[in-house]
Short mmCIF file of N, CA, C and O in Angstrom, two decimals:
data_model
loop_
_atom_site.label_atom_id
_atom_site.label_comp_id
_atom_site.label_asym_id
_atom_site.label_seq_id
_atom_site.Cartn_x
_atom_site.Cartn_y
_atom_site.Cartn_z
N MET A 165 15.14 14.87 -7.51
CA MET A 165 13.75 14.68 -7.20
C MET A 165 13.64 13.64 -6.09
O MET A 165 14.21 12.56 -6.17
N LYS A 166 12.88 13.96 -5.07
CA LYS A 166 12.69 13.03 -3.96
C LYS A 166 11.56 12.06 -4.31
O LYS A 166 10.54 12.46 -4.87
N VAL A 167 11.76 10.80 -3.97
CA VAL A 167 10.72 9.78 -4.10
C VAL A 167 10.67 8.98 -2.81
O VAL A 167 11.63 8.98 -2.03
N TYR A 168 9.56 8.32 -2.61
CA TYR A 168 9.34 7.58 -1.37
C TYR A 168 8.91 6.16 -1.69
O TYR A 168 8.31 5.88 -2.72
N ALA A 169 9.22 5.25 -0.79
CA ALA A 169 8.84 3.84 -0.92
C ALA A 169 8.50 3.32 0.46
O ALA A 169 8.85 3.92 1.49
N ILE A 170 7.80 2.18 0.49
CA ILE A 170 7.42 1.55 1.75
C ILE A 170 8.31 0.33 1.94
O ILE A 170 8.36 -0.55 1.09
N GLN A 171 9.03 0.30 3.05
CA GLN A 171 9.98 -0.77 3.31
C GLN A 171 9.57 -1.56 4.54
O GLN A 171 9.14 -1.00 5.55
N ASN A 172 9.72 -2.89 4.46
CA ASN A 172 9.52 -3.76 5.60
C ASN A 172 10.81 -3.72 6.42
O ASN A 172 11.88 -4.05 5.92
N ILE A 173 10.73 -3.30 7.65
CA ILE A 173 11.90 -3.12 8.51
C ILE A 173 12.63 -4.44 8.75
O ILE A 173 13.86 -4.50 8.73
N LYS A 174 11.88 -5.52 8.95
CA LYS A 174 12.48 -6.81 9.29
C LYS A 174 13.22 -7.44 8.12
O LYS A 174 14.29 -8.00 8.29
N THR A 175 12.64 -7.35 6.91
CA THR A 175 13.24 -8.03 5.75
C THR A 175 14.06 -7.12 4.86
O THR A 175 14.89 -7.58 4.09
N GLY A 176 13.81 -5.81 4.94
CA GLY A 176 14.51 -4.87 4.06
C GLY A 176 13.89 -4.78 2.67
O GLY A 176 14.35 -4.00 1.84
N LEU A 177 12.86 -5.57 2.40
CA LEU A 177 12.20 -5.54 1.09
C LEU A 177 11.19 -4.41 1.02
O LEU A 177 10.75 -3.88 2.05
N PHE A 178 10.80 -4.07 -0.21
CA PHE A 178 9.89 -2.96 -0.44
C PHE A 178 8.53 -3.47 -0.93
O PHE A 178 8.46 -4.49 -1.61
N LEU A 179 7.48 -2.70 -0.61
CA LEU A 179 6.17 -3.01 -1.15
C LEU A 179 6.22 -2.74 -2.65
O LEU A 179 6.58 -1.65 -3.08
N SER A 180 5.91 -3.77 -3.44
CA SER A 180 6.05 -3.64 -4.89
C SER A 180 4.77 -3.09 -5.52
O SER A 180 3.73 -3.00 -4.88
N GLU A 181 4.88 -2.77 -6.78
CA GLU A 181 3.75 -2.28 -7.55
C GLU A 181 2.81 -3.45 -7.81
O GLU A 181 3.23 -4.50 -8.27
N GLY A 182 1.56 -3.29 -7.51
CA GLY A 182 0.57 -4.33 -7.79
C GLY A 182 -0.20 -3.98 -9.05
O GLY A 182 -0.01 -2.93 -9.65
N LYS A 183 -1.07 -4.86 -9.46
CA LYS A 183 -1.93 -4.59 -10.61
C LYS A 183 -3.04 -3.66 -10.18
O LYS A 183 -3.41 -3.60 -9.01
N ALA A 184 -3.61 -2.95 -11.13
CA ALA A 184 -4.72 -2.05 -10.83
C ALA A 184 -5.82 -2.81 -10.11
O ALA A 184 -6.11 -3.96 -10.43
N LEU A 185 -6.42 -2.19 -9.12
CA LEU A 185 -7.47 -2.74 -8.27
C LEU A 185 -6.99 -3.87 -7.37
O LEU A 185 -7.75 -4.41 -6.61
N LYS A 186 -5.71 -4.21 -7.45
CA LYS A 186 -5.17 -5.27 -6.59
C LYS A 186 -3.92 -4.80 -5.87
O LYS A 186 -3.08 -5.58 -5.48
N ARG A 187 -3.76 -3.51 -5.70
CA ARG A 187 -2.55 -2.97 -5.10
C ARG A 187 -2.34 -3.46 -3.67
O ARG A 187 -1.24 -3.56 -3.21
N THR A 188 -3.43 -3.72 -2.94
CA THR A 188 -3.26 -4.19 -1.56
C THR A 188 -2.78 -5.64 -1.53
O THR A 188 -2.44 -6.14 -0.48
N ARG A 189 -2.79 -6.31 -2.65
CA ARG A 189 -2.28 -7.67 -2.72
C ARG A 189 -0.81 -7.68 -3.13
O ARG A 189 -0.24 -8.73 -3.34
N ALA A 190 -0.23 -6.53 -3.27
CA ALA A 190 1.16 -6.44 -3.68
C ALA A 190 2.05 -7.15 -2.66
O ALA A 190 1.76 -7.18 -1.48
N ILE A 191 3.11 -7.69 -3.15
CA ILE A 191 4.05 -8.41 -2.30
C ILE A 191 5.27 -7.54 -2.04
O ILE A 191 5.45 -6.49 -2.66
N PHE A 192 6.13 -8.00 -1.16
CA PHE A 192 7.37 -7.28 -0.89
C PHE A 192 8.47 -7.88 -1.76
O PHE A 192 8.59 -9.10 -1.88
N SER A 193 9.25 -7.01 -2.41
CA SER A 193 10.32 -7.46 -3.29
C SER A 193 11.42 -6.40 -3.31
O SER A 193 11.35 -5.40 -2.60
N ASN A 194 12.42 -6.62 -4.16
CA ASN A 194 13.51 -5.65 -4.32
C ASN A 194 13.13 -4.50 -5.24
O ASN A 194 13.86 -3.53 -5.36
N ILE A 195 11.99 -4.62 -5.92
CA ILE A 195 11.53 -3.58 -6.84
C ILE A 195 10.42 -2.79 -6.17
O ILE A 195 9.29 -3.28 -6.04
N PRO A 196 10.70 -1.57 -5.70
CA PRO A 196 9.71 -0.82 -4.92
C PRO A 196 8.69 -0.09 -5.78
O PRO A 196 8.94 0.27 -6.93
N ARG A 197 7.53 0.10 -5.20
CA ARG A 197 6.55 1.02 -5.76
C ARG A 197 6.97 2.40 -5.29
O ARG A 197 7.18 2.62 -4.09
N LEU A 198 7.11 3.34 -6.21
CA LEU A 198 7.60 4.68 -5.87
C LEU A 198 6.45 5.68 -5.79
O LEU A 198 5.50 5.62 -6.57
N PHE A 199 6.57 6.60 -4.86
CA PHE A 199 5.59 7.66 -4.66
C PHE A 199 6.31 8.99 -4.76
O PHE A 199 7.46 9.12 -4.31
N ILE A 200 5.65 10.00 -5.29
CA ILE A 200 6.30 11.32 -5.39
C ILE A 200 5.99 12.20 -4.18
O ILE A 200 6.62 13.22 -3.98
N LYS A 201 5.03 11.76 -3.35
CA LYS A 201 4.70 12.49 -2.13
C LYS A 201 4.78 11.54 -0.94
O LYS A 201 4.33 10.40 -1.00
N LYS A 202 5.33 12.03 0.15
CA LYS A 202 5.41 11.22 1.37
C LYS A 202 4.01 10.90 1.88
O LYS A 202 3.76 9.81 2.38
N GLN A 203 3.11 11.84 1.75
CA GLN A 203 1.73 11.64 2.18
C GLN A 203 1.08 10.47 1.44
O GLN A 203 0.36 9.67 2.02
N SER A 204 1.36 10.34 0.15
CA SER A 204 0.80 9.23 -0.65
C SER A 204 1.36 7.89 -0.18
O SER A 204 0.64 6.90 -0.08
N ALA A 205 2.65 7.86 0.12
CA ALA A 205 3.27 6.62 0.61
C ALA A 205 2.70 6.24 1.97
O ALA A 205 2.42 5.07 2.22
N THR A 206 2.51 7.21 2.83
CA THR A 206 1.95 6.94 4.16
C THR A 206 0.51 6.43 4.05
O THR A 206 0.14 5.48 4.74
N ALA A 207 -0.28 7.03 3.16
CA ALA A 207 -1.66 6.58 2.96
C ALA A 207 -1.69 5.14 2.42
O ALA A 207 -2.50 4.32 2.86
N ALA A 208 -0.80 4.84 1.48
CA ALA A 208 -0.73 3.49 0.93
C ALA A 208 -0.30 2.49 2.00
O ALA A 208 -0.83 1.37 2.07
N MET A 209 0.63 2.87 2.84
CA MET A 209 1.09 1.99 3.92
C MET A 209 -0.05 1.70 4.89
O MET A 209 -0.27 0.56 5.29
N ASN A 210 -0.81 2.73 5.24
CA ASN A 210 -1.94 2.55 6.15
C ASN A 210 -3.03 1.67 5.53
O ASN A 210 -3.61 0.83 6.20
N ALA A 211 -3.30 1.86 4.24
CA ALA A 211 -4.31 1.06 3.55
C ALA A 211 -3.86 -0.39 3.45
O ALA A 211 -4.65 -1.31 3.64
N TRP A 212 -2.58 -0.62 3.16
CA TRP A 212 -2.06 -1.99 3.06
C TRP A 212 -2.19 -2.71 4.40
O TRP A 212 -2.53 -3.88 4.45
N ALA A 213 -1.92 -1.98 5.47
CA ALA A 213 -1.95 -2.60 6.80
C ALA A 213 -3.36 -3.05 7.19
O ALA A 213 -3.51 -3.93 8.03
N LEU A 214 -4.39 -2.48 6.56
CA LEU A 214 -5.76 -2.89 6.87
C LEU A 214 -6.13 -4.22 6.24
O LEU A 214 -7.09 -4.87 6.65
N GLY A 215 -5.41 -4.64 5.21
CA GLY A 215 -5.71 -5.91 4.55
C GLY A 215 -6.19 -5.67 3.12
O GLY A 215 -6.17 -4.55 2.61
N VAL A 216 -6.66 -6.73 2.49
CA VAL A 216 -7.11 -6.67 1.10
C VAL A 216 -8.47 -5.99 1.04
O VAL A 216 -9.43 -6.45 1.65
N TRP A 217 -8.55 -4.91 0.29
CA TRP A 217 -9.79 -4.16 0.13
C TRP A 217 -10.64 -4.84 -0.93
O TRP A 217 -10.15 -5.59 -1.76
N HIS A 218 -11.92 -4.58 -0.94
CA HIS A 218 -12.82 -5.16 -1.93
C HIS A 218 -13.75 -4.09 -2.48
O HIS A 218 -13.97 -3.06 -1.85
N HIS A 219 -14.27 -4.35 -3.66
CA HIS A 219 -15.25 -3.46 -4.27
C HIS A 219 -16.63 -4.05 -4.04
O HIS A 219 -16.84 -5.24 -4.22
N SER A 220 -17.54 -3.20 -3.64
CA SER A 220 -18.89 -3.70 -3.40
C SER A 220 -19.88 -2.93 -4.26
O SER A 220 -19.61 -1.82 -4.71
N ILE A 221 -21.02 -3.54 -4.47
CA ILE A 221 -22.09 -2.93 -5.27
C ILE A 221 -23.34 -2.88 -4.41
O ILE A 221 -23.71 -3.88 -3.78
N ASP A 222 -24.00 -1.73 -4.38
CA ASP A 222 -25.21 -1.60 -3.57
C ASP A 222 -26.41 -2.23 -4.26
O ASP A 222 -26.31 -2.78 -5.35
N GLU A 223 -27.57 -2.13 -3.62
CA GLU A 223 -28.77 -2.78 -4.15
C GLU A 223 -29.26 -2.18 -5.46
O GLU A 223 -30.08 -2.77 -6.16
N TYR A 224 -28.75 -1.01 -5.84
CA TYR A 224 -29.13 -0.38 -7.10
C TYR A 224 -28.12 -0.67 -8.22
O TYR A 224 -28.24 -0.14 -9.32
N GLY A 225 -27.13 -1.48 -7.93
CA GLY A 225 -26.13 -1.82 -8.94
C GLY A 225 -25.03 -0.80 -9.08
O GLY A 225 -24.24 -0.84 -10.01
N GLU A 226 -24.96 0.14 -8.14
CA GLU A 226 -23.94 1.17 -8.18
C GLU A 226 -22.72 0.72 -7.36
O GLU A 226 -22.87 0.17 -6.28
N GLY A 227 -21.56 1.00 -7.89
CA GLY A 227 -20.34 0.69 -7.15
C GLY A 227 -20.13 1.66 -6.02
O GLY A 227 -20.34 2.86 -6.17
N GLU A 228 -19.76 1.14 -4.88
CA GLU A 228 -19.52 1.99 -3.71
C GLU A 228 -18.06 2.31 -3.53
O GLU A 228 -17.67 2.96 -2.58
N GLY A 229 -17.22 1.86 -4.44
CA GLY A 229 -15.79 2.12 -4.36
C GLY A 229 -15.11 1.12 -3.44
O GLY A 229 -15.75 0.26 -2.85
N PRO A 230 -13.81 1.24 -3.32
CA PRO A 230 -13.06 0.30 -2.50
C PRO A 230 -13.48 0.37 -1.03
O PRO A 230 -13.65 1.45 -0.49
N GLN A 231 -13.64 -0.79 -0.42
CA GLN A 231 -14.03 -0.89 0.98
C GLN A 231 -12.97 -1.66 1.75
O GLN A 231 -12.48 -2.68 1.27
N PRO A 232 -12.63 -1.20 2.95
CA PRO A 232 -11.64 -1.95 3.75
C PRO A 232 -12.25 -3.27 4.23
O PRO A 232 -13.47 -3.41 4.29
N PRO A 233 -11.42 -4.22 4.58
CA PRO A 233 -11.93 -5.49 5.08
C PRO A 233 -12.60 -5.33 6.44
O PRO A 233 -12.34 -4.35 7.15
N ASN A 234 -13.44 -6.27 6.79
CA ASN A 234 -14.12 -6.22 8.08
C ASN A 234 -13.17 -6.55 9.24
O ASN A 234 -13.36 -6.07 10.34
N LYS A 235 -12.18 -7.38 8.97
CA LYS A 235 -11.24 -7.79 10.01
C LYS A 235 -9.81 -7.59 9.50
O LYS A 235 -9.48 -8.00 8.39
N ILE A 236 -8.98 -6.97 10.30
CA ILE A 236 -7.58 -6.74 9.91
C ILE A 236 -6.81 -8.04 10.08
O ILE A 236 -6.83 -8.65 11.16
N PRO A 237 -6.14 -8.50 9.02
CA PRO A 237 -5.35 -9.74 9.12
C PRO A 237 -4.21 -9.59 10.13
O PRO A 237 -3.61 -8.53 10.24
N GLU A 238 -3.94 -10.67 10.85
CA GLU A 238 -2.89 -10.64 11.87
C GLU A 238 -1.49 -10.52 11.29
O GLU A 238 -0.57 -10.07 11.96
N ASP A 239 -1.32 -10.92 10.01
CA ASP A 239 0.02 -10.90 9.42
C ASP A 239 0.40 -9.52 8.88
O ASP A 239 1.52 -9.32 8.45
N ARG A 240 -0.51 -8.57 8.92
CA ARG A 240 -0.20 -7.22 8.43
C ARG A 240 0.01 -6.30 9.61
O ARG A 240 -0.92 -5.77 10.19
N ILE A 241 1.26 -6.13 9.96
CA ILE A 241 1.62 -5.32 11.12
C ILE A 241 2.24 -4.01 10.63
O ILE A 241 3.32 -3.99 10.06
N LYS A 242 1.52 -2.93 10.85
CA LYS A 242 1.96 -1.62 10.35
C LYS A 242 3.30 -1.20 10.96
O LYS A 242 4.09 -0.54 10.31
N GLU A 243 3.56 -1.62 12.18
CA GLU A 243 4.81 -1.23 12.84
C GLU A 243 6.03 -1.85 12.16
O GLU A 243 7.16 -1.41 12.39
N ASP A 244 5.84 -2.88 11.34
CA ASP A 244 6.94 -3.50 10.61
C ASP A 244 7.31 -2.72 9.35
O ASP A 244 8.27 -3.07 8.68
N LEU A 245 6.54 -1.67 9.04
CA LEU A 245 6.76 -0.91 7.82
C LEU A 245 7.24 0.50 8.13
O LEU A 245 6.97 1.05 9.20
N LYS A 246 7.96 1.08 7.18
CA LYS A 246 8.34 2.48 7.30
C LYS A 246 8.41 3.07 5.90
O LYS A 246 8.63 2.38 4.90
N VAL A 247 8.21 4.38 5.82
CA VAL A 247 8.34 5.10 4.56
C VAL A 247 9.78 5.59 4.48
O VAL A 247 10.29 6.22 5.40
N VAL A 248 10.45 5.24 3.38
CA VAL A 248 11.83 5.66 3.18
C VAL A 248 11.89 6.67 2.03
O VAL A 248 11.08 6.63 1.11
N GLU A 249 12.85 7.56 2.12
CA GLU A 249 13.01 8.63 1.14
C GLU A 249 14.35 8.47 0.44
O GLU A 249 15.34 8.10 1.06
N THR A 250 14.36 8.75 -0.85
CA THR A 250 15.61 8.75 -1.59
C THR A 250 15.55 9.84 -2.67
O THR A 250 14.49 10.34 -2.98
N GLU A 251 16.68 10.14 -3.19
CA GLU A 251 16.80 11.16 -4.24
C GLU A 251 17.16 10.45 -5.54
O GLU A 251 18.04 9.59 -5.56
N ILE A 252 16.45 10.79 -6.61
CA ILE A 252 16.80 10.24 -7.93
C ILE A 252 17.04 11.38 -8.90
O ILE A 252 16.48 12.46 -8.78
N ASN A 253 17.92 11.14 -9.84
CA ASN A 253 18.23 12.12 -10.88
C ASN A 253 18.08 11.46 -12.24
O ASN A 253 18.50 10.32 -12.44
N PHE A 254 17.55 12.20 -13.17
CA PHE A 254 17.39 11.69 -14.54
C PHE A 254 18.41 12.32 -15.45
O PHE A 254 18.83 13.39 -15.32
#
């Protein structure tokens, strides 16, 4: 079975699994967050590169879902990341 992970090219570390609703705050470590689709890993990499997302509530008290930050942090450079593929067997 093929799985995918997001790796920092400079450090060799992987984007780790974060807590629910805080995945964009995940750090890089030796324990990778695994994806079963390359498309999912690429989407996560792109979302991480935008910065920490937030949940907002409109004037009616309804949640609008996750929103990207207004300004992209300078320390999140998408070019430093790549999606890597590996094969695992159970």
